[in-house]
Amino acid sequence: MKINSDQAGCEIVAGPGESINDCDPREIVSLVRRHGWLVFDGFDATVAEFEALTSRFGTCAGTRTVHYPAGGEALGFHAEDAYNPYRPDAIWFLCVFAGSDGGAPTRIVDGVRLLGDLGADWQEFCRANVLRFDRQWSRELWQAGVGPQGKAELDAVLRGIPAVSHQFLRNGDLHVSYSTPIVTRTPAGEDSFSNTMLQAITEPPFYGLSLGNGAPVPPELAETVQQMAIDREIRLGWKAGRAGVLDNFRMMHRRSEYNGTGRDLRARHCEDFFGSVLPDASTPVSAWAKSLLQGDEGYPVQVGPLDRETALTTSERA
């Protein structure tokens, strides 16, 4: 096999008769740490081979099929699950079939370069602030998930997750707030603009985004970063059997409008690719809490920070 690399990423190209599982996992981790992303060409990987490879990198979520809505809606730049405490170290992709539009690319951008190219004032602002995601779910939803008797355990689980605060409100709803830096640190030790700000701004009813103090993200910052990301994006094209992996603390990715049919792209989150430890999700209640905060249980009934009066008078801690 042959390794091609530059400052914009890296690729491993198969030699005659080589399988993707002939690749050295230690070398893969080293290359992704150094370059931010890696693609595998010429291996013609199957789903089974893809799952066998990714399983060699620690704890991985189940393989999922990437959803392409009928309307072709785009997704903004984001780091995967950066709006909740279960952000994986890396995200893997496999193209099973390119679809009717051929290899319509996934757009990726290097957050280290993005941060470095921001003006000094915005860099200072981003380092000094955090993003906050406030969401509220109905009593009916969380009770259906853990049962009325599971409130105490759910309360204990949420109390134990760093950067998460929560309240059970007087009407029984559950309000959860999660804060995360705008500027992250990559496994290679570099500062990076890699977060979910740009995507969250496009879908307020799901994310409940604000700055840490409850103020909105400055529109000038969002507009500046959006244009810079588009100007610097790399187009990661797809063909059947091609695989790739992104450092989820360095790279952000987005999906442009896709109106084709038949595309089959698979994704898998590798939680501890670089050795990170995510909050425990080994019990039924903690696993359900993870599913809730990742958005798998449905849209919240309300988003945004609680006002001071509500926070003081309607909370009912278990």
Coordinates of N, CA, C and O in Angstrom, one line a residue, residues 52-158:
A52 N -15.3 -4.4 10.6 CA -14.2 -5.1 11.2 C -13.0 -4.1 11.5 O -12.4 -4.1 12.6
L53 N -12.7 -3.2 10.6 CA -11.7 -2.2 10.7 C -12.0 -1.3 11.9 O -11.1 -1.1 12.8
T54 N -13.1 -0.6 11.8 CA -13.4 0.4 12.8 C -13.5 -0.2 14.2 O -13.2 0.5 15.2
S55 N -13.9 -1.5 14.3 CA -14.0 -2.1 15.7 C -12.6 -2.3 16.3 O -12.5 -2.6 17.5
R56 N -11.5 -2.1 15.6 CA -10.2 -2.2 16.1 C -9.7 -1.0 16.8 O -8.6 -0.9 17.3
F57 N -10.6 0.0 16.9 CA -10.2 1.3 17.4 C -11.0 1.6 18.7 O -11.3 2.8 19.0
G58 N -11.3 0.6 19.5 CA -11.9 0.9 20.8 C -13.5 0.8 20.6 O -14.0 0.1 19.8
T59 N -14.1 1.7 21.4 CA -15.6 1.7 21.5 C -16.2 2.4 20.3 O -15.9 3.6 20.2
C60 N -17.0 1.8 19.5 CA -17.6 2.4 18.4 C -19.1 2.2 18.5 O -19.6 1.2 18.9
A61 N -19.9 3.3 18.1 CA -21.3 3.1 18.0 C -21.7 2.3 16.8 O -20.8 2.0 16.0
G62 N -22.9 1.8 16.8 CA -23.3 1.0 15.7 C -23.3 1.8 14.4 O -23.4 3.0 14.3
T63 N -23.1 1.0 13.3 CA -23.0 1.6 12.0 C -24.4 2.1 11.6 O -25.4 1.4 11.7
R64 N -24.5 3.4 11.1 CA -25.8 3.9 10.7 C -25.7 4.4 9.3 O -24.7 4.7 8.7
T65 N -26.9 4.3 8.6 CA -27.0 4.8 7.3 C -27.3 6.3 7.3 O -28.2 6.8 8.0
V66 N -26.5 7.1 6.6 CA -26.6 8.5 6.5 C -28.0 8.9 5.9 O -28.2 8.4 4.8
H67 N -28.8 9.7 6.5 CA -30.1 10.0 6.0 C -30.0 11.2 5.1 O -29.4 12.3 5.4
Y68 N -30.6 11.1 3.9 CA -30.8 12.2 2.9 C -32.2 12.5 2.7 O -33.0 11.7 2.1
P69 N -32.7 13.6 3.3 CA -34.2 13.9 3.2 C -34.6 14.1 1.8 O -33.8 14.6 0.9
A70 N -35.9 13.9 1.5 CA -36.4 14.0 0.2 C -36.3 15.4 -0.4 O -36.1 15.6 -1.6
G71 N -36.3 16.4 0.5 CA -36.2 17.8 0.0 C -34.7 18.2 -0.3 O -34.5 19.3 -0.8
G72 N -33.8 17.3 0.0 CA -32.4 17.6 -0.3 C -31.7 18.6 0.6 O -30.7 19.2 0.3
E73 N -32.3 18.9 1.8 CA -31.8 19.9 2.7 C -30.4 19.7 3.1 O -29.9 18.6 3.3
A74 N -29.6 20.8 3.1 CA -28.2 20.8 3.5 C -28.1 20.7 5.0 O -29.0 21.1 5.8
L75 N -26.9 20.4 5.5 CA -26.5 20.5 6.9 C -25.3 21.5 7.0 O -24.4 21.4 6.1
G76 N -25.3 22.3 8.0 CA -24.2 23.3 8.1 C -23.0 22.6 8.7 O -23.0 21.5 9.1
F77 N -21.9 23.3 8.7 CA -20.7 22.8 9.2 C -20.8 22.5 10.7 O -21.4 23.2 11.5
H78 N -20.3 21.3 11.1 CA -20.4 20.9 12.5 C -19.4 19.8 12.8 O -19.0 19.1 11.9
A79 N -19.0 19.8 14.1 CA -18.3 18.6 14.6 C -19.4 17.7 15.2 O -20.3 18.1 15.8
E80 N -19.2 16.4 14.9 CA -20.3 15.4 15.3 C -20.5 15.4 16.8 O -19.6 15.2 17.6
D81 N -21.8 15.6 17.2 CA -22.2 15.5 18.6 C -21.5 16.5 19.5 O -21.3 16.3 20.7
A82 N -21.0 17.6 18.9 CA -20.4 18.6 19.7 C -21.3 19.5 20.6 O -20.9 20.3 21.3
Y83 N -22.6 19.2 20.4 CA -23.7 19.9 21.2 C -24.1 19.1 22.4 O -25.0 19.5 23.1
N84 N -23.5 18.0 22.6 CA -23.8 17.2 23.8 C -22.5 16.6 24.3 O -21.5 16.6 23.7
P85 N -22.6 16.0 25.5 CA -21.3 15.5 26.2 C -20.8 14.2 25.6 O -19.8 13.6 26.2
Y86 N -21.4 13.6 24.6 CA -20.9 12.3 24.0 C -20.2 12.5 22.7 O -20.3 11.7 21.8
R87 N -19.5 13.6 22.6 CA -18.7 13.8 21.3 C -17.7 12.7 21.1 O -16.8 12.5 21.9
P88 N -17.7 12.1 20.0 CA -16.7 11.0 19.7 C -15.4 11.6 19.2 O -15.3 12.7 18.7
D89 N -14.3 10.9 19.4 CA -13.0 11.3 18.9 C -12.9 11.4 17.4 O -12.3 12.3 16.9
A90 N -13.6 10.4 16.8 CA -13.5 10.3 15.3 C -14.8 9.9 14.7 O -15.6 9.2 15.4
I91 N -15.0 10.2 13.5 CA -16.2 9.7 12.7 C -15.7 9.1 11.4 O -14.9 9.7 10.7
W92 N -16.2 7.9 11.2 CA -15.8 7.1 10.0 C -17.0 7.1 9.0 O -18.1 7.2 9.4
F93 N -16.6 7.1 7.7 CA -17.6 7.0 6.6 C -17.2 5.9 5.7 O -16.0 5.6 5.5
L94 N -18.2 5.3 5.1 CA -18.0 4.3 4.0 C -19.1 4.5 3.0 O -20.2 4.6 3.3
C95 N -18.6 4.7 1.7 CA -19.6 4.8 0.6 C -19.9 3.4 0.1 O -19.0 2.7 -0.4
V96 N -21.1 3.0 0.2 CA -21.6 1.7 -0.4 C -22.0 1.9 -1.8 O -21.7 1.0 -2.7
F97 N -22.7 3.0 -2.1 CA -23.1 3.3 -3.5 C -23.2 4.8 -3.6 O -23.7 5.5 -2.7
A98 N -22.6 5.3 -4.7 CA -22.5 6.8 -4.8 C -23.8 7.5 -5.1 O -24.0 8.6 -4.8
G99 N -24.8 6.7 -5.6 CA -26.1 7.3 -5.9 C -26.2 8.0 -7.3 O -25.2 8.0 -8.0
S100 N -27.4 8.5 -7.6 CA -27.6 9.0 -8.9 C -26.8 10.2 -9.3 O -26.6 10.5 -10.4
D101 N -26.4 11.0 -8.2 CA -25.6 12.2 -8.5 C -24.1 11.9 -8.4 O -23.3 12.8 -8.3
G102 N -23.7 10.6 -8.5 CA -22.3 10.2 -8.5 C -21.7 10.5 -7.1 O -22.4 10.4 -6.1
G103 N -20.5 10.9 -7.1 CA -19.8 11.1 -5.9 C -19.9 12.4 -5.2 O -19.0 13.1 -4.9
A104 N -21.2 12.9 -5.1 CA -21.4 14.2 -4.5 C -20.7 14.3 -3.2 O -20.9 13.5 -2.3
P105 N -19.8 15.3 -3.0 CA -18.9 15.3 -1.9 C -19.5 15.7 -0.6 O -20.4 16.4 -0.5
T106 N -18.8 15.2 0.5 CA -18.9 15.7 1.8 C -17.9 16.8 2.0 O -16.8 16.7 1.6
R107 N -18.4 18.0 2.5 CA -17.4 19.1 2.6 C -16.8 19.1 4.0 O -17.6 19.0 5.0
I108 N -15.5 19.2 4.1 CA -14.8 19.3 5.3 C -14.0 20.5 5.4 O -13.5 21.1 4.4
V109 N -13.7 21.0 6.7 CA -12.9 22.1 6.8 C -12.0 21.9 8.1 O -12.4 21.3 9.1
D110 N -10.8 22.4 8.0 CA -9.8 22.2 9.1 C -10.0 23.3 10.1 O -9.7 24.5 9.8
G111 N -10.4 23.0 11.3 CA -10.7 24.0 12.3 C -9.5 24.7 12.9 O -9.5 25.8 13.3
V112 N -8.3 24.0 12.8 CA -7.0 24.6 13.2 C -6.7 25.8 12.3 O -6.4 26.9 12.7
R113 N -6.8 25.6 11.0 CA -6.6 26.6 10.0 C -7.6 27.7 10.1 O -7.3 28.9 10.0
L114 N -8.9 27.3 10.3 CA -10.0 28.3 10.4 C -9.7 29.2 11.6 O -9.9 30.5 11.4
L115 N -9.4 28.7 12.7 CA -9.1 29.5 13.9 C -7.9 30.5 13.6 O -7.9 31.6 14.0
G116 N -6.9 29.9 13.0 CA -5.7 30.7 12.8 C -5.9 31.8 11.8 O -5.2 32.9 11.9
D117 N -6.9 31.7 10.9 CA -7.2 32.7 10.0 C -8.2 33.8 10.5 O -8.4 34.8 9.8
L118 N -8.8 33.5 11.6 CA -9.7 34.5 12.2 C -8.9 35.7 12.7 O -7.8 35.6 13.1
G119 N -9.5 36.9 12.6 CA -8.9 38.0 13.2 C -8.6 37.9 14.7 O -9.2 37.1 15.4
A120 N -7.7 38.7 15.2 CA -7.3 38.6 16.6 C -8.4 38.8 17.5 O -8.6 38.2 18.6
D121 N -9.3 39.8 17.2 CA -10.4 40.1 18.1 C -11.4 38.9 18.2 O -11.9 38.6 19.3
W122 N -11.7 38.3 17.0 CA -12.6 37.1 17.1 C -11.9 35.9 17.7 O -12.6 35.1 18.4
Q123 N -10.7 35.8 17.5 CA -9.9 34.7 18.2 C -10.1 34.9 19.8 O -10.4 33.9 20.5
E124 N -9.9 36.1 20.2 CA -10.0 36.4 21.6 C -11.4 36.1 22.1 O -11.6 35.5 23.2
F125 N -12.4 36.5 21.4 CA -13.8 36.3 21.7 C -14.1 34.8 21.9 O -14.7 34.4 22.8
C126 N -13.6 34.0 20.9 CA -13.9 32.6 20.9 C -13.2 31.9 22.0 O -13.8 30.9 22.6
R127 N -12.0 32.3 22.4 CA -11.3 31.7 23.5 C -12.0 32.0 24.8 O -11.9 31.3 25.8
A128 N -12.6 33.2 24.9 CA -13.2 33.7 26.2 C -14.6 33.2 26.4 O -15.1 33.4 27.5
N129 N -15.3 32.7 25.4 CA -16.7 32.3 25.5 C -16.9 30.8 25.3 O -16.0 30.1 24.7
V130 N -18.0 30.3 25.7 CA -18.5 29.0 25.5 C -19.8 29.0 24.8 O -20.5 30.0 24.8
L131 N -20.1 27.9 24.1 CA -21.5 27.7 23.6 C -22.3 26.9 24.6 O -21.8 26.0 25.3
R132 N -23.6 27.3 24.6 CA -24.5 26.7 25.6 C -25.7 26.2 24.9 O -26.3 26.9 24.0
F133 N -26.2 25.0 25.2 CA -27.3 24.3 24.6 C -28.4 24.0 25.6 O -28.1 23.2 26.5
D134 N -29.5 24.8 25.6 CA -30.5 24.6 26.6 C -31.8 24.0 26.0 O -32.3 24.6 25.0
R135 N -32.2 22.8 26.5 CA -33.3 22.1 25.9 C -34.2 21.6 27.0 O -33.7 21.2 28.1
Q136 N -35.5 21.5 26.7 CA -36.5 21.1 27.7 C -37.4 20.0 27.1 O -37.9 20.2 26.0
W137 N -37.5 18.9 27.8 CA -38.3 17.8 27.3 C -39.5 17.5 28.3 O -39.4 17.8 29.5
S138 N -40.6 17.1 27.7 CA -41.8 16.9 28.5 C -41.7 15.8 29.5 O -40.9 14.8 29.4
R139 N -42.5 15.9 30.6 CA -42.6 14.9 31.6 C -43.0 13.5 30.9 O -42.4 12.5 31.3
E140 N -43.9 13.6 30.0 CA -44.4 12.3 29.4 C -43.2 11.6 28.7 O -43.1 10.4 28.7
L141 N -42.3 12.4 28.0 CA -41.3 11.8 27.3 C -40.3 11.1 28.2 O -39.9 9.9 28.0
W142 N -39.8 11.8 29.2 CA -38.7 11.2 30.1 C -39.3 10.1 30.9 O -38.6 9.1 31.2
Q143 N -40.6 10.2 31.3 CA -41.2 9.1 32.1 C -41.4 7.9 31.2 O -41.3 6.7 31.7
A144 N -41.7 8.1 29.9 CA -41.8 6.9 29.0 C -40.5 6.3 28.9 O -40.4 5.0 28.6
G145 N -39.4 7.0 29.0 CA -38.1 6.5 28.8 C -37.5 5.7 30.0 O -36.9 4.7 29.9
V146 N -37.7 6.3 31.2 CA -37.2 5.7 32.4 C -38.2 5.2 33.4 O -37.8 4.6 34.4
G147 N -39.5 5.6 33.2 CA -40.5 5.3 34.2 C -40.6 6.3 35.3 O -39.6 6.9 35.6
P148 N -41.8 6.5 35.9 CA -41.9 7.5 37.0 C -40.9 7.2 38.1 O -40.5 8.1 38.8
Q149 N -40.6 5.9 38.4 CA -39.7 5.6 39.5 C -38.2 5.8 39.1 O -37.4 5.7 40.0
G150 N -38.0 6.1 37.8 CA -36.6 6.3 37.4 C -36.1 7.7 37.6 O -34.9 8.0 37.2
K151 N -36.9 8.6 38.1 CA -36.5 10.0 38.2 C -35.3 10.2 39.0 O -34.3 10.9 38.6
A152 N -35.2 9.5 40.1 CA -34.0 9.7 41.0 C -32.7 9.2 40.3 O -31.7 9.9 40.4
E153 N -32.8 8.1 39.6 CA -31.6 7.6 38.9 C -31.2 8.5 37.8 O -30.1 8.8 37.5
L154 N -32.3 9.0 37.0 CA -32.0 9.9 35.9 C -31.3 11.2 36.5 O -30.4 11.7 35.9
D155 N -31.8 11.7 37.6 CA -31.2 12.9 38.2 C -29.8 12.6 38.6 O -28.9 13.5 38.3
A156 N -29.5 11.4 39.1 CA -28.1 11.1 39.5 C -27.2 11.0 38.3 O -26.0 11.5 38.3
V157 N -27.7 10.4 37.2 CA -26.9 10.3 36.0 C -26.6 11.7 35.5 O -25.4 11.9 35.1
L158 N -27.6 12.6 35.4 CA -27.3 13.9 34.8 C -26.4 14.7 35.7 O -25.5 15.5 35.2

